[in-house]
Amino acid sequence: MSNASRNALMKESEFSRIAKALADPRRFEILKVIIDAGEISCGEVAARFPVSQSTISHHLRLLTEAGLVRVRREGQFGYFSPKPATFEKYIEALGSNLRERVPM
């Protein structure tokens, strides 16, 4: 697949941002919790991990910026849910990228 075709799937900067977000083991675990829950508050996520609320908030912000989760605000609370369309685009772009480089 050409660069133009790959760019139609996902911009390189978007691809890299998602890869970086998924590379952190704690952040990946947080993402799995969100996926399993469907929707979950920041406080509920924080209760599941032995780190500070601010650390959880940082991870959630990076997941949100990467487009992997969306946040729904209700008053002062944020509720996080997965964005499956982003996963699909990322997986498709990853497969395309690897097929171009790895002999099969």
PDB file of N, CA and C in Angstrom, residues 5-60:
ATOM      1  N   SER A   5      -2.261   5.817   0.267  1.00  0.00           N
ATOM      2  CA  SER A   5      -3.313   4.898   0.721  1.00  0.00           C
ATOM      3  C   SER A   5      -3.278   4.742   2.234  1.00  0.00           C
ATOM      4  N   ARG A   6      -2.075   4.628   2.779  1.00  0.00           N
ATOM      5  CA  ARG A   6      -1.946   4.474   4.228  1.00  0.00           C
ATOM      6  C   ARG A   6      -2.438   5.731   4.929  1.00  0.00           C
ATOM      7  N   ASN A   7      -2.129   6.895   4.374  1.00  0.00           N
ATOM      8  CA  ASN A   7      -2.591   8.144   4.972  1.00  0.00           C
ATOM      9  C   ASN A   7      -4.105   8.240   4.959  1.00  0.00           C
ATOM     10  N   ALA A   8      -4.744   7.603   3.967  1.00  0.00           N
ATOM     11  CA  ALA A   8      -6.203   7.598   3.933  1.00  0.00           C
ATOM     12  C   ALA A   8      -6.747   6.797   5.109  1.00  0.00           C
ATOM     13  N   LEU A   9      -6.004   5.778   5.540  1.00  0.00           N
ATOM     14  CA  LEU A   9      -6.423   4.984   6.692  1.00  0.00           C
ATOM     15  C   LEU A   9      -6.259   5.782   7.981  1.00  0.00           C
ATOM     16  N   MET A  10      -5.081   6.368   8.150  1.00  0.00           N
ATOM     17  CA  MET A  10      -4.769   7.070   9.388  1.00  0.00           C
ATOM     18  C   MET A  10      -3.504   7.889   9.180  1.00  0.00           C
ATOM     19  N   LYS A  11      -3.509   9.127   9.613  1.00  0.00           N
ATOM     20  CA  LYS A  11      -2.317   9.964   9.516  1.00  0.00           C
ATOM     21  C   LYS A  11      -1.214   9.371  10.378  1.00  0.00           C
ATOM     22  N   GLU A  12       0.025   9.562   9.930  1.00  0.00           N
ATOM     23  CA  GLU A  12       1.180   9.038  10.660  1.00  0.00           C
ATOM     24  C   GLU A  12       1.221   9.566  12.092  1.00  0.00           C
ATOM     25  N   SER A  13       0.901  10.843  12.282  1.00  0.00           N
ATOM     26  CA  SER A  13       0.926  11.424  13.632  1.00  0.00           C
ATOM     27  C   SER A  13      -0.136  10.783  14.524  1.00  0.00           C
ATOM     28  N   GLU A  14      -1.301  10.507  13.961  1.00  0.00           N
ATOM     29  CA  GLU A  14      -2.370   9.849  14.723  1.00  0.00           C
ATOM     30  C   GLU A  14      -1.957   8.419  15.076  1.00  0.00           C
ATOM     31  N   PHE A  15      -1.379   7.715  14.109  1.00  0.00           N
ATOM     32  CA  PHE A  15      -0.900   6.353  14.327  1.00  0.00           C
ATOM     33  C   PHE A  15       0.132   6.325  15.452  1.00  0.00           C
ATOM     34  N   SER A  16       1.090   7.244  15.405  1.00  0.00           N
ATOM     35  CA  SER A  16       2.148   7.307  16.422  1.00  0.00           C
ATOM     36  C   SER A  16       1.597   7.644  17.797  1.00  0.00           C
ATOM     37  N   ARG A  17       0.638   8.550  17.854  1.00  0.00           N
ATOM     38  CA  ARG A  17       0.033   8.939  19.135  1.00  0.00           C
ATOM     39  C   ARG A  17      -0.670   7.733  19.775  1.00  0.00           C
ATOM     40  N   ILE A  18      -1.367   6.951  18.971  1.00  0.00           N
ATOM     41  CA  ILE A  18      -2.044   5.762  19.492  1.00  0.00           C
ATOM     42  C   ILE A  18      -1.022   4.728  19.946  1.00  0.00           C
ATOM     43  N   ALA A  19       0.010   4.499  19.133  1.00  0.00           N
ATOM     44  CA  ALA A  19       1.048   3.535  19.495  1.00  0.00           C
ATOM     45  C   ALA A  19       1.703   3.919  20.813  1.00  0.00           C
ATOM     46  N   LYS A  20       1.984   5.199  20.988  1.00  0.00           N
ATOM     47  CA  LYS A  20       2.596   5.672  22.232  1.00  0.00           C
ATOM     48  C   LYS A  20       1.651   5.450  23.414  1.00  0.00           C
ATOM     49  N   ALA A  21       0.373   5.727  23.210  1.00  0.00           N
ATOM     50  CA  ALA A  21      -0.598   5.540  24.292  1.00  0.00           C
ATOM     51  C   ALA A  21      -0.694   4.071  24.689  1.00  0.00           C
ATOM     52  N   LEU A  22      -0.639   3.179  23.716  1.00  0.00           N
ATOM     53  CA  LEU A  22      -0.765   1.749  23.996  1.00  0.00           C
ATOM     54  C   LEU A  22       0.522   1.130  24.529  1.00  0.00           C
ATOM     55  N   ALA A  23       1.650   1.809  24.355  1.00  0.00           N
ATOM     56  CA  ALA A  23       2.945   1.252  24.747  1.00  0.00           C
ATOM     57  C   ALA A  23       3.150   1.204  26.253  1.00  0.00           C
ATOM     58  N   ASP A  24       2.459   2.040  26.992  1.00  0.00           N
ATOM     59  CA  ASP A  24       2.616   2.061  28.447  1.00  0.00           C
ATOM     60  C   ASP A  24       1.759   0.949  29.058  1.00  0.00           C
ATOM     61  N   PRO A  25       2.373   0.004  29.786  1.00  0.00           N
ATOM     62  CA  PRO A  25       1.609  -1.129  30.331  1.00  0.00           C
ATOM     63  C   PRO A  25       0.449  -0.713  31.240  1.00  0.00           C
ATOM     64  N   ARG A  26       0.647   0.278  32.080  1.00  0.00           N
ATOM     65  CA  ARG A  26      -0.431   0.719  32.976  1.00  0.00           C
ATOM     66  C   ARG A  26      -1.577   1.324  32.171  1.00  0.00           C
ATOM     67  N   ARG A  27      -1.238   2.123  31.189  1.00  0.00           N
ATOM     68  CA  ARG A  27      -2.264   2.757  30.358  1.00  0.00           C
ATOM     69  C   ARG A  27      -3.046   1.695  29.579  1.00  0.00           C
ATOM     70  N   PHE A  28      -2.349   0.670  29.114  1.00  0.00           N
ATOM     71  CA  PHE A  28      -3.016  -0.415  28.400  1.00  0.00           C
ATOM     72  C   PHE A  28      -3.984  -1.143  29.335  1.00  0.00           C
ATOM     73  N   GLU A  29      -3.587  -1.348  30.580  1.00  0.00           N
ATOM     74  CA  GLU A  29      -4.477  -1.980  31.566  1.00  0.00           C
ATOM     75  C   GLU A  29      -5.698  -1.101  31.832  1.00  0.00           C
ATOM     76  N   ILE A  30      -5.481   0.191  31.934  1.00  0.00           N
ATOM     77  CA  ILE A  30      -6.598   1.131  32.133  1.00  0.00           C
ATOM     78  C   ILE A  30      -7.554   1.059  30.947  1.00  0.00           C
ATOM     79  N   LEU A  31      -7.010   1.012  29.752  1.00  0.00           N
ATOM     80  CA  LEU A  31      -7.855   0.914  28.561  1.00  0.00           C
ATOM     81  C   LEU A  31      -8.696  -0.359  28.596  1.00  0.00           C
ATOM     82  N   LYS A  32      -8.096  -1.475  29.010  1.00  0.00           N
ATOM     83  CA  LYS A  32      -8.851  -2.731  29.095  1.00  0.00           C
ATOM     84  C   LYS A  32      -9.984  -2.627  30.114  1.00  0.00           C
ATOM     85  N   VAL A  33      -9.741  -1.941  31.231  1.00  0.00           N
ATOM     86  CA  VAL A  33     -10.793  -1.731  32.235  1.00  0.00           C
ATOM     87  C   VAL A  33     -11.944  -0.935  31.622  1.00  0.00           C
ATOM     88  N   ILE A  34     -11.614   0.102  30.872  1.00  0.00           N
ATOM     89  CA  ILE A  34     -12.645   0.931  30.233  1.00  0.00           C
ATOM     90  C   ILE A  34     -13.439   0.103  29.224  1.00  0.00           C
ATOM     91  N   ILE A  35     -12.747  -0.684  28.425  1.00  0.00           N
ATOM     92  CA  ILE A  35     -13.429  -1.522  27.434  1.00  0.00           C
ATOM     93  C   ILE A  35     -14.365  -2.504  28.127  1.00  0.00           C
ATOM     94  N   ASP A  36     -13.875  -3.163  29.175  1.00  0.00           N
ATOM     95  CA  ASP A  36     -14.697  -4.140  29.901  1.00  0.00           C
ATOM     96  C   ASP A  36     -15.918  -3.492  30.542  1.00  0.00           C
ATOM     97  N   ALA A  37     -15.745  -2.273  31.051  1.00  0.00           N
ATOM     98  CA  ALA A  37     -16.845  -1.583  31.739  1.00  0.00           C
ATOM     99  C   ALA A  37     -17.851  -0.982  30.759  1.00  0.00           C
ATOM    100  N   GLY A  38     -17.400  -0.623  29.589  1.00  0.00           N
ATOM    101  CA  GLY A  38     -18.272   0.079  28.642  1.00  0.00           C
ATOM    102  C   GLY A  38     -18.253   1.578  28.889  1.00  0.00           C
ATOM    103  N   GLU A  39     -18.459   1.971  30.119  1.00  0.00           N
ATOM    104  CA  GLU A  39     -18.324   3.364  30.558  1.00  0.00           C
ATOM    105  C   GLU A  39     -17.982   3.325  32.037  1.00  0.00           C
ATOM    106  N   ILE A  40     -17.032   4.160  32.433  1.00  0.00           N
ATOM    107  CA  ILE A  40     -16.559   4.136  33.817  1.00  0.00           C
ATOM    108  C   ILE A  40     -16.040   5.520  34.198  1.00  0.00           C
ATOM    109  N   SER A  41     -16.229   5.884  35.450  1.00  0.00           N
ATOM    110  CA  SER A  41     -15.753   7.191  35.913  1.00  0.00           C
ATOM    111  C   SER A  41     -14.267   7.132  36.234  1.00  0.00           C
ATOM    112  N   CYS A  42     -13.659   8.293  36.258  1.00  0.00           N
ATOM    113  CA  CYS A  42     -12.244   8.397  36.622  1.00  0.00           C
ATOM    114  C   CYS A  42     -12.014   7.815  38.012  1.00  0.00           C
ATOM    115  N   GLY A  43     -12.908   8.129  38.943  1.00  0.00           N
ATOM    116  CA  GLY A  43     -12.782   7.617  40.308  1.00  0.00           C
ATOM    117  C   GLY A  43     -12.843   6.105  40.374  1.00  0.00           C
ATOM    118  N   GLU A  44     -13.718   5.515  39.561  1.00  0.00           N
ATOM    119  CA  GLU A  44     -13.820   4.054  39.530  1.00  0.00           C
ATOM    120  C   GLU A  44     -12.557   3.430  38.942  1.00  0.00           C
ATOM    121  N   VAL A  45     -11.990   4.071  37.940  1.00  0.00           N
ATOM    122  CA  VAL A  45     -10.727   3.585  37.377  1.00  0.00           C
ATOM    123  C   VAL A  45      -9.637   3.682  38.440  1.00  0.00           C
ATOM    124  N   ALA A  46      -9.557   4.822  39.105  1.00  0.00           N
ATOM    125  CA  ALA A  46      -8.517   5.049  40.117  1.00  0.00           C
ATOM    126  C   ALA A  46      -8.600   4.028  41.243  1.00  0.00           C
ATOM    127  N   ALA A  47      -9.808   3.606  41.598  1.00  0.00           N
ATOM    128  CA  ALA A  47      -9.983   2.638  42.688  1.00  0.00           C
ATOM    129  C   ALA A  47      -9.392   1.274  42.345  1.00  0.00           C
ATOM    130  N   ARG A  48      -9.155   1.014  41.085  1.00  0.00           N
ATOM    131  CA  ARG A  48      -8.651  -0.297  40.651  1.00  0.00           C
ATOM    132  C   ARG A  48      -7.133  -0.371  40.535  1.00  0.00           C
ATOM    133  N   PHE A  49      -6.459   0.774  40.699  1.00  0.00           N
ATOM    134  CA  PHE A  49      -5.014   0.800  40.512  1.00  0.00           C
ATOM    135  C   PHE A  49      -4.330   1.468  41.700  1.00  0.00           C
ATOM    136  N   PRO A  50      -3.156   0.955  42.090  1.00  0.00           N
ATOM    137  CA  PRO A  50      -2.443   1.504  43.246  1.00  0.00           C
ATOM    138  C   PRO A  50      -1.584   2.722  42.897  1.00  0.00           C
ATOM    139  N   VAL A  51      -2.191   3.696  42.224  1.00  0.00           N
ATOM    140  CA  VAL A  51      -1.488   4.932  41.884  1.00  0.00           C
ATOM    141  C   VAL A  51      -2.395   6.104  42.223  1.00  0.00           C
ATOM    142  N   SER A  52      -1.839   7.294  42.214  1.00  0.00           N
ATOM    143  CA  SER A  52      -2.608   8.480  42.599  1.00  0.00           C
ATOM    144  C   SER A  52      -3.675   8.823  41.559  1.00  0.00           C
ATOM    145  N   GLN A  53      -4.669   9.565  42.016  1.00  0.00           N
ATOM    146  CA  GLN A  53      -5.734  10.047  41.129  1.00  0.00           C
ATOM    147  C   GLN A  53      -5.143  10.888  39.998  1.00  0.00           C
ATOM    148  N   SER A  54      -4.119  11.692  40.315  1.00  0.00           N
ATOM    149  CA  SER A  54      -3.524  12.537  39.272  1.00  0.00           C
ATOM    150  C   SER A  54      -2.822  11.694  38.205  1.00  0.00           C
ATOM    151  N   THR A  55      -2.222  10.582  38.601  1.00  0.00           N
ATOM    152  CA  THR A  55      -1.586   9.686  37.631  1.00  0.00           C
ATOM    153  C   THR A  55      -2.635   9.051  36.730  1.00  0.00           C
ATOM    154  N   ILE A  56      -3.744   8.619  37.320  1.00  0.00           N
ATOM    155  CA  ILE A  56      -4.844   8.056  36.530  1.00  0.00           C
ATOM    156  C   ILE A  56      -5.377   9.110  35.564  1.00  0.00           C
ATOM    157  N   SER A  57      -5.562  10.332  36.051  1.00  0.00           N
ATOM    158  CA  SER A  57      -6.060  11.417  35.194  1.00  0.00           C
ATOM    159  C   SER A  57      -5.120  11.666  34.021  1.00  0.00           C
ATOM    160  N   HIS A  58      -3.825  11.603  34.281  1.00  0.00           N
ATOM    161  CA  HIS A  58      -2.825  11.774  33.220  1.00  0.00           C
ATOM    162  C   HIS A  58      -2.988  10.679  32.157  1.00  0.00           C
ATOM    163  N   HIS A  59      -3.088   9.431  32.596  1.00  0.00           N
ATOM    164  CA  HIS A  59      -3.252   8.322  31.657  1.00  0.00           C
ATOM    165  C   HIS A  59      -4.549   8.467  30.860  1.00  0.00           C
ATOM    166  N   LEU A  60      -5.629   8.848  31.531  1.00  0.00           N
ATOM    167  CA  LEU A  60      -6.912   9.018  30.851  1.00  0.00           C
ATOM    168  C   LEU A  60      -6.852  10.152  29.828  1.00  0.00           C
TER     169      LEU A  60
END
